[in-house]
Amino acid sequence: MNQHTSKIQHFFRILLALSLLGAGIGHLTFARTEFQAQVPNWVPLSKDLTVILSGIVEIAFGLALLFVRKYRYQLGWVTAVFFVLVFPGNVAQYLNRIDAFGLTSDNLRLMRLFFQPVLILWALWSTGALRQVRRPDA
């Protein structure tokens, strides 16, 4: 299976990887409290453990997107699924009117909800996973 992507896809995959690394480091350090505020109350783990685990996952995905070529399509899908799984945190932030990350109004928190599909598509497109769906023989 050819895992080739264009230069622009490569650039955006690197940008996504660096963003995930930054977010993951933030989960573990300077933004930990803000991330804890986004964890919905129905999550069965403690908010701190949830934030730590999601930070570790983000760092792992960031590193994998940077360095693992053989499974690039699969990484795109797994990263996209991760973005789907953390979406309830964004919904909770909106519904509970939680101010975090500069999102200090209902309008800003609502706009953030619409960015999640962009992240999902970004993960799929930048890794070539979308093209693989359209042309499985590519």
mmCIF file of N, CA and C in Angstrom:
data_model
loop_
_atom_site.group_PDB
_atom_site.id
_atom_site.type_symbol
_atom_site.label_atom_id
_atom_site.label_comp_id
_atom_site.label_asym_id
_atom_site.label_seq_id
_atom_site.Cartn_x
_atom_site.Cartn_y
_atom_site.Cartn_z
ATOM 1 N N MET A 1 0.845 -1.167 0.000
ATOM 2 C CA MET A 1 0.000 0.000 0.000
ATOM 3 C C MET A 1 0.897 1.239 0.000
ATOM 4 N N ASN A 2 0.675 2.127 -0.940
ATOM 5 C CA ASN A 2 1.441 3.359 -1.051
ATOM 6 C C ASN A 2 0.935 4.368 -0.023
ATOM 7 N N GLN A 3 1.795 4.844 0.839
ATOM 8 C CA GLN A 3 1.401 5.787 1.886
ATOM 9 C C GLN A 3 1.938 7.185 1.571
ATOM 10 N N HIS A 4 2.050 7.521 0.298
ATOM 11 C CA HIS A 4 2.580 8.815 -0.113
ATOM 12 C C HIS A 4 1.524 9.905 0.048
ATOM 13 N N THR A 5 1.963 11.049 0.532
ATOM 14 C CA THR A 5 1.100 12.224 0.612
ATOM 15 C C THR A 5 1.819 13.390 -0.052
ATOM 16 N N SER A 6 1.058 14.408 -0.424
ATOM 17 C CA SER A 6 1.642 15.580 -1.077
ATOM 18 C C SER A 6 2.438 16.409 -0.064
ATOM 19 N N LYS A 7 3.188 17.371 -0.584
ATOM 20 C CA LYS A 7 3.972 18.242 0.299
ATOM 21 C C LYS A 7 3.074 19.055 1.223
ATOM 22 N N ILE A 8 1.938 19.503 0.718
ATOM 23 C CA ILE A 8 1.027 20.291 1.555
ATOM 24 C C ILE A 8 0.391 19.411 2.637
ATOM 25 N N GLN A 9 0.055 18.170 2.289
ATOM 26 C CA GLN A 9 -0.464 17.242 3.300
ATOM 27 C C GLN A 9 0.608 16.967 4.357
ATOM 28 N N HIS A 10 1.834 16.783 3.898
ATOM 29 C CA HIS A 10 2.958 16.545 4.809
ATOM 30 C C HIS A 10 3.102 17.727 5.778
ATOM 31 N N PHE A 11 3.059 18.947 5.245
ATOM 32 C CA PHE A 11 3.169 20.146 6.073
ATOM 33 C C PHE A 11 2.068 20.169 7.134
ATOM 34 N N PHE A 12 0.834 19.908 6.720
ATOM 35 C CA PHE A 12 -0.279 19.961 7.666
ATOM 36 C C PHE A 12 -0.270 18.785 8.643
ATOM 37 N N ARG A 13 0.285 17.649 8.236
ATOM 38 C CA ARG A 13 0.439 16.528 9.173
ATOM 39 C C ARG A 13 1.450 16.899 10.257
ATOM 40 N N ILE A 14 2.552 17.542 9.857
ATOM 41 C CA ILE A 14 3.554 17.987 10.827
ATOM 42 C C ILE A 14 2.943 19.030 11.771
ATOM 43 N N LEU A 15 2.178 19.961 11.206
ATOM 44 C CA LEU A 15 1.519 20.988 12.017
ATOM 45 C C LEU A 15 0.547 20.356 13.022
ATOM 46 N N LEU A 16 -0.214 19.368 12.573
ATOM 47 C CA LEU A 16 -1.127 18.659 13.470
ATOM 48 C C LEU A 16 -0.344 17.930 14.560
ATOM 49 N N ALA A 17 0.743 17.276 14.176
ATOM 50 C CA ALA A 17 1.564 16.554 15.147
ATOM 51 C C ALA A 17 2.108 17.504 16.211
ATOM 52 N N LEU A 18 2.618 18.649 15.784
ATOM 53 C CA LEU A 18 3.155 19.620 16.738
ATOM 54 C C LEU A 18 2.049 20.183 17.632
ATOM 55 N N SER A 19 0.868 20.374 17.061
ATOM 56 C CA SER A 19 -0.276 20.844 17.855
ATOM 57 C C SER A 19 -0.660 19.812 18.911
ATOM 58 N N LEU A 20 -0.667 18.546 18.522
ATOM 59 C CA LEU A 20 -0.978 17.483 19.479
ATOM 60 C C LEU A 20 0.080 17.400 20.575
ATOM 61 N N LEU A 21 1.343 17.542 20.194
ATOM 62 C CA LEU A 21 2.407 17.529 21.197
ATOM 63 C C LEU A 21 2.231 18.684 22.182
ATOM 64 N N GLY A 22 1.946 19.871 21.657
ATOM 65 C CA GLY A 22 1.734 21.029 22.526
ATOM 66 C C GLY A 22 0.540 20.851 23.442
ATOM 67 N N ALA A 23 -0.557 20.345 22.884
ATOM 68 C CA ALA A 23 -1.751 20.110 23.699
ATOM 69 C C ALA A 23 -1.483 19.041 24.754
ATOM 70 N N GLY A 24 -0.778 17.993 24.362
ATOM 71 C CA GLY A 24 -0.464 16.927 25.312
ATOM 72 C C GLY A 24 0.394 17.418 26.460
ATOM 73 N N ILE A 25 1.394 18.227 26.136
ATOM 74 C CA ILE A 25 2.240 18.807 27.184
ATOM 75 C C ILE A 25 1.396 19.720 28.078
ATOM 76 N N GLY A 26 0.490 20.482 27.466
ATOM 77 C CA GLY A 26 -0.413 21.338 28.239
ATOM 78 C C GLY A 26 -1.290 20.535 29.186
ATOM 79 N N HIS A 27 -1.759 19.378 28.726
ATOM 80 C CA HIS A 27 -2.576 18.505 29.581
ATOM 81 C C HIS A 27 -1.802 18.095 30.839
ATOM 82 N N LEU A 28 -0.514 17.884 30.674
ATOM 83 C CA LEU A 28 0.295 17.382 31.784
ATOM 84 C C LEU A 28 0.883 18.490 32.650
ATOM 85 N N THR A 29 0.858 19.735 32.166
ATOM 86 C CA THR A 29 1.557 20.802 32.888
ATOM 87 C C THR A 29 0.707 22.066 33.022
ATOM 88 N N PHE A 30 0.989 23.068 32.204
ATOM 89 C CA PHE A 30 0.494 24.433 32.406
ATOM 90 C C PHE A 30 -1.008 24.615 32.220
ATOM 91 N N ALA A 31 -1.690 23.756 31.475
ATOM 92 C CA ALA A 31 -3.133 23.932 31.234
ATOM 93 C C ALA A 31 -3.962 22.820 31.872
ATOM 94 N N ARG A 32 -3.362 22.105 32.784
ATOM 95 C CA ARG A 32 -4.011 20.926 33.362
ATOM 96 C C ARG A 32 -5.349 21.258 34.022
ATOM 97 N N THR A 33 -5.401 22.335 34.772
ATOM 98 C CA THR A 33 -6.636 22.709 35.463
ATOM 99 C C THR A 33 -7.732 23.072 34.471
ATOM 100 N N GLU A 34 -7.369 23.797 33.421
ATOM 101 C CA GLU A 34 -8.367 24.157 32.407
ATOM 102 C C GLU A 34 -8.905 22.916 31.701
ATOM 103 N N PHE A 35 -8.027 21.971 31.405
ATOM 104 C CA PHE A 35 -8.488 20.736 30.771
ATOM 105 C C PHE A 35 -9.378 19.931 31.728
ATOM 106 N N GLN A 36 -9.059 19.924 33.010
ATOM 107 C CA GLN A 36 -9.895 19.208 33.981
ATOM 108 C C GLN A 36 -11.312 19.760 33.998
ATOM 109 N N ALA A 37 -11.443 21.061 33.831
ATOM 110 C CA ALA A 37 -12.766 21.692 33.846
ATOM 111 C C ALA A 37 -13.629 21.234 32.678
ATOM 112 N N GLN A 38 -13.009 20.726 31.626
ATOM 113 C CA GLN A 38 -13.760 20.288 30.451
ATOM 114 C C GLN A 38 -14.230 18.844 30.538
ATOM 115 N N VAL A 39 -13.706 18.084 31.469
ATOM 116 C CA VAL A 39 -14.074 16.667 31.568
ATOM 117 C C VAL A 39 -15.509 16.570 32.088
ATOM 118 N N PRO A 40 -16.399 15.939 31.312
ATOM 119 C CA PRO A 40 -17.795 15.802 31.769
ATOM 120 C C PRO A 40 -17.878 14.993 33.067
ATOM 121 N N ASN A 41 -18.855 15.315 33.881
ATOM 122 C CA ASN A 41 -19.014 14.638 35.177
ATOM 123 C C ASN A 41 -19.312 13.153 35.040
ATOM 124 N N TRP A 42 -19.866 12.724 33.902
ATOM 125 C CA TRP A 42 -20.226 11.317 33.744
ATOM 126 C C TRP A 42 -19.031 10.419 33.401
ATOM 127 N N VAL A 43 -17.871 11.000 33.134
ATOM 128 C CA VAL A 43 -16.681 10.181 32.855
ATOM 129 C C VAL A 43 -16.323 9.436 34.143
ATOM 130 N N PRO A 44 -16.164 8.098 34.074
ATOM 131 C CA PRO A 44 -15.995 7.307 35.297
ATOM 132 C C PRO A 44 -14.635 7.458 35.985
ATOM 133 N N LEU A 45 -13.664 8.065 35.342
ATOM 134 C CA LEU A 45 -12.349 8.276 35.952
ATOM 135 C C LEU A 45 -12.301 9.653 36.596
ATOM 136 N N SER A 46 -11.326 9.856 37.466
ATOM 137 C CA SER A 46 -11.166 11.194 38.034
ATOM 138 C C SER A 46 -10.803 12.164 36.908
ATOM 139 N N LYS A 47 -11.159 13.412 37.088
ATOM 140 C CA LYS A 47 -10.879 14.416 36.060
ATOM 141 C C LYS A 47 -9.377 14.526 35.818
ATOM 142 N N ASP A 48 -8.586 14.478 36.891
ATOM 143 C CA ASP A 48 -7.140 14.594 36.731
ATOM 144 C C ASP A 48 -6.575 13.411 35.947
ATOM 145 N N LEU A 49 -7.001 12.200 36.278
ATOM 146 C CA LEU A 49 -6.510 11.027 35.556
ATOM 147 C C LEU A 49 -6.937 11.077 34.090
ATOM 148 N N THR A 50 -8.156 11.512 33.831
ATOM 149 C CA THR A 50 -8.636 11.640 32.452
ATOM 150 C C THR A 50 -7.757 12.600 31.665
ATOM 151 N N VAL A 51 -7.415 13.725 32.274
ATOM 152 C CA VAL A 51 -6.574 14.722 31.605
ATOM 153 C C VAL A 51 -5.165 14.176 31.389
ATOM 154 N N ILE A 52 -4.622 13.501 32.374
ATOM 155 C CA ILE A 52 -3.282 12.919 32.231
ATOM 156 C C ILE A 52 -3.266 11.893 31.107
ATOM 157 N N LEU A 53 -4.240 10.991 31.106
ATOM 158 C CA LEU A 53 -4.281 9.950 30.070
ATOM 159 C C LEU A 53 -4.469 10.548 28.682
ATOM 160 N N SER A 54 -5.358 11.531 28.556
ATOM 161 C CA SER A 54 -5.560 12.130 27.234
ATOM 162 C C SER A 54 -4.314 12.895 26.800
ATOM 163 N N GLY A 55 -3.599 13.495 27.737
ATOM 164 C CA GLY A 55 -2.348 14.165 27.396
ATOM 165 C C GLY A 55 -1.302 13.184 26.891
ATOM 166 N N ILE A 56 -1.204 12.043 27.540
ATOM 167 C CA ILE A 56 -0.256 11.011 27.097
ATOM 168 C C ILE A 56 -0.625 10.523 25.700
ATOM 169 N N VAL A 57 -1.915 10.318 25.464
ATOM 170 C CA VAL A 57 -2.373 9.877 24.138
ATOM 171 C C VAL A 57 -2.036 10.933 23.088
ATOM 172 N N GLU A 58 -2.268 12.203 23.399
ATOM 173 C CA GLU A 58 -1.963 13.260 22.432
ATOM 174 C C GLU A 58 -0.474 13.313 22.113
ATOM 175 N N ILE A 59 0.361 13.165 23.117
ATOM 176 C CA ILE A 59 1.809 13.146 22.879
ATOM 177 C C ILE A 59 2.181 11.944 22.018
ATOM 178 N N ALA A 60 1.607 10.794 22.322
ATOM 179 C CA ALA A 60 1.892 9.590 21.530
ATOM 180 C C ALA A 60 1.456 9.767 20.077
ATOM 181 N N PHE A 61 0.264 10.313 19.860
ATOM 182 C CA PHE A 61 -0.201 10.542 18.485
ATOM 183 C C PHE A 61 0.670 11.567 17.781
ATOM 184 N N GLY A 62 1.057 12.622 18.489
ATOM 185 C CA GLY A 62 1.923 13.630 17.889
ATOM 186 C C GLY A 62 3.244 13.024 17.439
ATOM 187 N N LEU A 63 3.863 12.237 18.304
ATOM 188 C CA LEU A 63 5.126 11.585 17.945
ATOM 189 C C LEU A 63 4.937 10.595 16.798
ATOM 190 N N ALA A 64 3.864 9.837 16.851
ATOM 191 C CA ALA A 64 3.607 8.861 15.785
ATOM 192 C C ALA A 64 3.390 9.560 14.446
ATOM 193 N N LEU A 65 2.632 10.656 14.445
ATOM 194 C CA LEU A 65 2.406 11.383 13.193
ATOM 195 C C LEU A 65 3.704 11.963 12.642
ATOM 196 N N LEU A 66 4.643 12.268 13.515
ATOM 197 C CA LEU A 66 5.938 12.783 13.063
ATOM 198 C C LEU A 66 6.852 11.686 12.527
ATOM 199 N N PHE A 67 6.861 10.531 13.188
ATOM 200 C CA PHE A 67 7.920 9.565 12.919
ATOM 201 C C PHE A 67 7.491 8.226 12.326
ATOM 202 N N VAL A 68 6.230 7.870 12.392
ATOM 203 C CA VAL A 68 5.797 6.555 11.902
ATOM 204 C C VAL A 68 5.208 6.719 10.505
ATOM 205 N N ARG A 69 5.897 6.208 9.511
ATOM 206 C CA ARG A 69 5.429 6.342 8.130
ATOM 207 C C ARG A 69 4.613 5.137 7.670
ATOM 208 N N LYS A 70 4.999 3.981 8.131
ATOM 209 C CA LYS A 70 4.404 2.750 7.623
ATOM 210 C C LYS A 70 2.894 2.681 7.865
ATOM 211 N N TYR A 71 2.439 3.239 8.958
ATOM 212 C CA TYR A 71 1.024 3.146 9.331
ATOM 213 C C TYR A 71 0.331 4.511 9.313
ATOM 214 N N ARG A 72 0.726 5.356 8.377
ATOM 215 C CA ARG A 72 0.209 6.724 8.333
ATOM 216 C C ARG A 72 -1.310 6.760 8.185
ATOM 217 N N TYR A 73 -1.878 5.958 7.279
ATOM 218 C CA TYR A 73 -3.339 5.950 7.096
ATOM 219 C C TYR A 73 -4.037 5.548 8.395
ATOM 220 N N GLN A 74 -3.531 4.496 9.010
ATOM 221 C CA GLN A 74 -4.135 4.014 10.245
ATOM 222 C C GLN A 74 -4.038 5.068 11.347
ATOM 223 N N LEU A 75 -2.904 5.753 11.406
ATOM 224 C CA LEU A 75 -2.743 6.827 12.390
ATOM 225 C C LEU A 75 -3.754 7.940 12.162
ATOM 226 N N GLY A 76 -4.026 8.236 10.903
ATOM 227 C CA GLY A 76 -5.035 9.243 10.588
ATOM 228 C C GLY A 76 -6.389 8.852 11.148
ATOM 229 N N TRP A 77 -6.755 7.592 10.965
ATOM 230 C CA TRP A 77 -8.052 7.122 11.459
ATOM 231 C C TRP A 77 -8.107 7.110 12.980
ATOM 232 N N VAL A 78 -7.050 6.622 13.607
ATOM 233 C CA VAL A 78 -7.034 6.545 15.069
ATOM 234 C C VAL A 78 -7.063 7.953 15.677
ATOM 235 N N THR A 79 -6.329 8.877 15.079
ATOM 236 C CA THR A 79 -6.338 10.258 15.566
ATOM 237 C C THR A 79 -7.722 10.874 15.386
ATOM 238 N N ALA A 80 -8.354 10.613 14.254
ATOM 239 C CA ALA A 80 -9.711 11.127 14.016
ATOM 240 C C ALA A 80 -10.688 10.570 15.050
ATOM 241 N N VAL A 81 -10.582 9.286 15.361
ATOM 242 C CA VAL A 81 -11.452 8.680 16.376
ATOM 243 C C VAL A 81 -11.200 9.330 17.740
ATOM 244 N N PHE A 82 -9.947 9.598 18.051
ATOM 245 C CA PHE A 82 -9.628 10.282 19.307
ATOM 246 C C PHE A 82 -10.331 11.639 19.368
ATOM 247 N N PHE A 83 -10.298 12.382 18.264
ATOM 248 C CA PHE A 83 -10.967 13.686 18.237
ATOM 249 C C PHE A 83 -12.481 13.539 18.433
ATOM 250 N N VAL A 84 -13.044 12.461 17.938
ATOM 251 C CA VAL A 84 -14.473 12.196 18.172
ATOM 252 C C VAL A 84 -14.706 11.898 19.660
ATOM 253 N N LEU A 85 -13.830 11.110 20.250
ATOM 254 C CA LEU A 85 -14.011 10.698 21.646
ATOM 255 C C LEU A 85 -13.868 11.850 22.639
ATOM 256 N N VAL A 86 -13.056 12.850 22.315
ATOM 257 C CA VAL A 86 -12.894 13.974 23.248
ATOM 258 C C VAL A 86 -13.921 15.081 23.007
ATOM 259 N N PHE A 87 -14.718 14.949 21.960
ATOM 260 C CA PHE A 87 -15.722 15.962 21.643
ATOM 261 C C PHE A 87 -16.705 16.225 22.791
ATOM 262 N N PRO A 88 -17.128 15.210 23.558
ATOM 263 C CA PRO A 88 -18.024 15.501 24.683
ATOM 264 C C PRO A 88 -17.455 16.527 25.665
ATOM 265 N N GLY A 89 -16.136 16.605 25.777
ATOM 266 C CA GLY A 89 -15.534 17.631 26.626
ATOM 267 C C GLY A 89 -15.820 19.026 26.109
ATOM 268 N N ASN A 90 -15.785 19.183 24.787
ATOM 269 C CA ASN A 90 -16.115 20.477 24.186
ATOM 270 C C ASN A 90 -17.594 20.806 24.369
ATOM 271 N N VAL A 91 -18.432 19.783 24.233
ATOM 272 C CA VAL A 91 -19.872 19.977 24.438
ATOM 273 C C VAL A 91 -20.136 20.366 25.896
ATOM 274 N N ALA A 92 -19.474 19.681 26.829
ATOM 275 C CA ALA A 92 -19.641 19.999 28.253
ATOM 276 C C ALA A 92 -19.194 21.431 28.543
ATOM 277 N N GLN A 93 -18.103 21.851 27.913
ATOM 278 C CA GLN A 93 -17.642 23.226 28.112
ATOM 279 C C GLN A 93 -18.711 24.215 27.657
ATOM 280 N N TYR A 94 -19.345 23.932 26.542
ATOM 281 C CA TYR A 94 -20.401 24.811 26.028
ATOM 282 C C TYR A 94 -21.639 24.777 26.928
ATOM 283 N N LEU A 95 -22.126 23.576 27.224
ATOM 284 C CA LEU A 95 -23.367 23.443 27.997
ATOM 285 C C LEU A 95 -23.235 23.979 29.421
ATOM 286 N N ASN A 96 -22.055 23.799 30.007
ATOM 287 C CA ASN A 96 -21.836 24.230 31.389
ATOM 288 C C ASN A 96 -21.228 25.628 31.490
ATOM 289 N N ARG A 97 -21.060 26.268 30.339
ATOM 290 C CA ARG A 97 -20.534 27.646 30.277
ATOM 291 C C ARG A 97 -19.203 27.783 31.009
ATOM 292 N N ILE A 98 -18.288 26.864 30.711
ATOM 293 C CA ILE A 98 -16.978 26.862 31.354
ATOM 294 C C ILE A 98 -16.030 27.753 30.559
ATOM 295 N N ASP A 99 -15.470 28.754 31.225
ATOM 296 C CA ASP A 99 -14.484 29.627 30.600
ATOM 297 C C ASP A 99 -13.117 28.957 30.668
ATOM 298 N N ALA A 100 -12.542 28.679 29.516
ATOM 299 C CA ALA A 100 -11.203 28.097 29.453
ATOM 300 C C ALA A 100 -10.646 28.330 28.061
ATOM 301 N N PHE A 101 -9.346 28.477 27.985
ATOM 302 C CA PHE A 101 -8.645 28.616 26.706
ATOM 303 C C PHE A 101 -9.118 29.830 25.911
ATOM 304 N N GLY A 102 -9.492 30.891 26.600
ATOM 305 C CA GLY A 102 -9.955 32.095 25.923
ATOM 306 C C GLY A 102 -11.387 32.029 25.436
ATOM 307 N N LEU A 103 -12.053 30.927 25.687
ATOM 308 C CA LEU A 103 -13.452 30.774 25.272
ATOM 309 C C LEU A 103 -14.329 31.258 26.424
ATOM 310 N N THR A 104 -14.607 32.557 26.424
ATOM 311 C CA THR A 104 -15.266 33.185 27.568
ATOM 312 C C THR A 104 -16.694 33.634 27.277
ATOM 313 N N SER A 105 -17.245 33.180 26.166
ATOM 314 C CA SER A 105 -18.641 33.502 25.860
ATOM 315 C C SER A 105 -19.295 32.287 25.216
ATOM 316 N N ASP A 106 -20.617 32.261 25.276
ATOM 317 C CA ASP A 106 -21.341 31.152 24.648
ATOM 318 C C ASP A 106 -21.053 31.086 23.154
ATOM 319 N N ASN A 107 -20.960 32.230 22.500
ATOM 320 C CA ASN A 107 -20.687 32.241 21.059
ATOM 321 C C ASN A 107 -19.325 31.637 20.741
ATOM 322 N N LEU A 108 -18.308 31.989 21.515
ATOM 323 C CA LEU A 108 -16.975 31.424 21.282
ATOM 324 C C LEU A 108 -16.957 29.922 21.556
ATOM 325 N N ARG A 109 -17.622 29.505 22.641
ATOM 326 C CA ARG A 109 -17.667 28.071 22.947
ATOM 327 C C ARG A 109 -18.438 27.305 21.872
ATOM 328 N N LEU A 110 -19.488 27.912 21.331
ATOM 329 C CA LEU A 110 -20.247 27.278 20.251
ATOM 330 C C LEU A 110 -19.396 27.165 18.988
ATOM 331 N N MET A 111 -18.665 28.217 18.662
ATOM 332 C CA MET A 111 -17.791 28.165 17.479
ATOM 333 C C MET A 111 -16.740 27.066 17.631
ATOM 334 N N ARG A 112 -16.255 26.837 18.855
ATOM 335 C CA ARG A 112 -15.265 25.795 19.105
ATOM 336 C C ARG A 112 -15.824 24.422 18.746
ATOM 337 N N LEU A 113 -17.112 24.222 18.966
ATOM 338 C CA LEU A 113 -17.729 22.935 18.622
ATOM 339 C C LEU A 113 -17.599 22.645 17.131
ATOM 340 N N PHE A 114 -17.695 23.678 16.321
ATOM 341 C CA PHE A 114 -17.609 23.490 14.874
ATOM 342 C C PHE A 114 -16.176 23.263 14.393
ATOM 343 N N PHE A 115 -15.202 23.504 15.252
ATOM 344 C CA PHE A 115 -13.812 23.252 14.882
ATOM 345 C C PHE A 115 -13.455 21.771 15.000
ATOM 346 N N GLN A 116 -14.179 21.021 15.815
ATOM 347 C CA GLN A 116 -13.854 19.604 16.002
ATOM 348 C C GLN A 116 -13.950 18.805 14.698
ATOM 349 N N PRO A 117 -14.989 18.991 13.877
ATOM 350 C CA PRO A 117 -14.996 18.291 12.586
ATOM 351 C C PRO A 117 -13.811 18.675 11.700
ATOM 352 N N VAL A 118 -13.339 19.908 11.832
ATOM 353 C CA VAL A 118 -12.153 20.334 11.078
ATOM 354 C C VAL A 118 -10.945 19.514 11.518
ATOM 355 N N LEU A 119 -10.795 19.318 12.824
ATOM 356 C CA LEU A 119 -9.687 18.498 13.319
ATOM 357 C C LEU A 119 -9.784 17.062 12.809
ATOM 358 N N ILE A 120 -10.982 16.526 12.790
ATOM 359 C CA ILE A 120 -11.189 15.152 12.314
ATOM 360 C C ILE A 120 -10.787 15.041 10.847
ATOM 361 N N LEU A 121 -11.281 15.959 10.036
ATOM 362 C CA LEU A 121 -10.922 15.946 8.610
ATOM 363 C C LEU A 121 -9.441 16.218 8.403
ATOM 364 N N TRP A 122 -8.869 17.088 9.203
ATOM 365 C CA TRP A 122 -7.442 17.402 9.123
ATOM 366 C C TRP A 122 -6.620 16.134 9.341
ATOM 367 N N ALA A 123 -6.963 15.357 10.361
ATOM 368 C CA ALA A 123 -6.237 14.117 10.636
ATOM 369 C C ALA A 123 -6.358 13.143 9.465
ATOM 370 N N LEU A 124 -7.547 13.026 8.908
ATOM 371 C CA LEU A 124 -7.766 12.080 7.807
ATOM 372 C C LEU A 124 -7.100 12.550 6.518
ATOM 373 N N TRP A 125 -7.228 13.831 6.210
ATOM 374 C CA TRP A 125 -6.674 14.350 4.952
ATOM 375 C C TRP A 125 -5.148 14.390 4.985
ATOM 376 N N SER A 126 -4.572 14.896 6.082
ATOM 377 C CA SER A 126 -3.119 15.093 6.123
ATOM 378 C C SER A 126 -2.347 13.780 6.129
ATOM 379 N N THR A 127 -2.982 12.699 6.508
ATOM 380 C CA THR A 127 -2.328 11.386 6.510
ATOM 381 C C THR A 127 -2.618 10.579 5.248
ATOM 382 N N GLY A 128 -3.478 11.107 4.390
ATOM 383 C CA GLY A 128 -3.859 10.387 3.184
ATOM 384 C C GLY A 128 -4.962 9.370 3.410
ATOM 385 N N ALA A 129 -5.510 9.321 4.616
ATOM 386 C CA ALA A 129 -6.548 8.332 4.923
ATOM 387 C C ALA A 129 -7.817 8.572 4.113
ATOM 388 N N LEU A 130 -8.160 9.823 3.841
ATOM 389 C CA LEU A 130 -9.352 10.112 3.027
ATOM 390 C C LEU A 130 -9.193 9.586 1.609
ATOM 391 N N ARG A 131 -8.031 9.792 1.043
ATOM 392 C CA ARG A 131 -7.774 9.303 -0.313
ATOM 393 C C ARG A 131 -7.860 7.780 -0.348
ATOM 394 N N GLN A 132 -7.402 7.143 0.700
ATOM 395 C CA GLN A 132 -7.436 5.688 0.764
ATOM 396 C C GLN A 132 -8.875 5.175 0.770
ATOM 397 N N VAL A 133 -9.785 5.920 1.383
ATOM 398 C CA VAL A 133 -11.196 5.523 1.388
ATOM 399 C C VAL A 133 -11.767 5.629 -0.017
ATOM 400 N N ARG A 134 -11.421 6.697 -0.702
ATOM 401 C CA ARG A 134 -11.946 6.907 -2.056
ATOM 402 C C ARG A 134 -11.343 5.923 -3.054
ATOM 403 N N ARG A 135 -10.050 5.593 -2.862
ATOM 404 C CA ARG A 135 -9.361 4.687 -3.785
ATOM 405 C C ARG A 135 -8.575 3.658 -2.975
ATOM 406 N N PRO A 136 -9.202 2.590 -2.564
ATOM 407 C CA PRO A 136 -8.523 1.605 -1.723
ATOM 408 C C PRO A 136 -7.273 1.007 -2.355
ATOM 409 N N ASP A 137 -7.160 1.058 -3.666
ATOM 410 C CA ASP A 137 -5.991 0.480 -4.328
ATOM 411 C C ASP A 137 -4.831 1.457 -4.399
ATOM 412 N N ALA A 138 -5.006 2.692 -3.911
ATOM 413 C CA ALA A 138 -3.949 3.716 -3.997
ATOM 414 C C ALA A 138 -2.814 3.412 -3.058
#
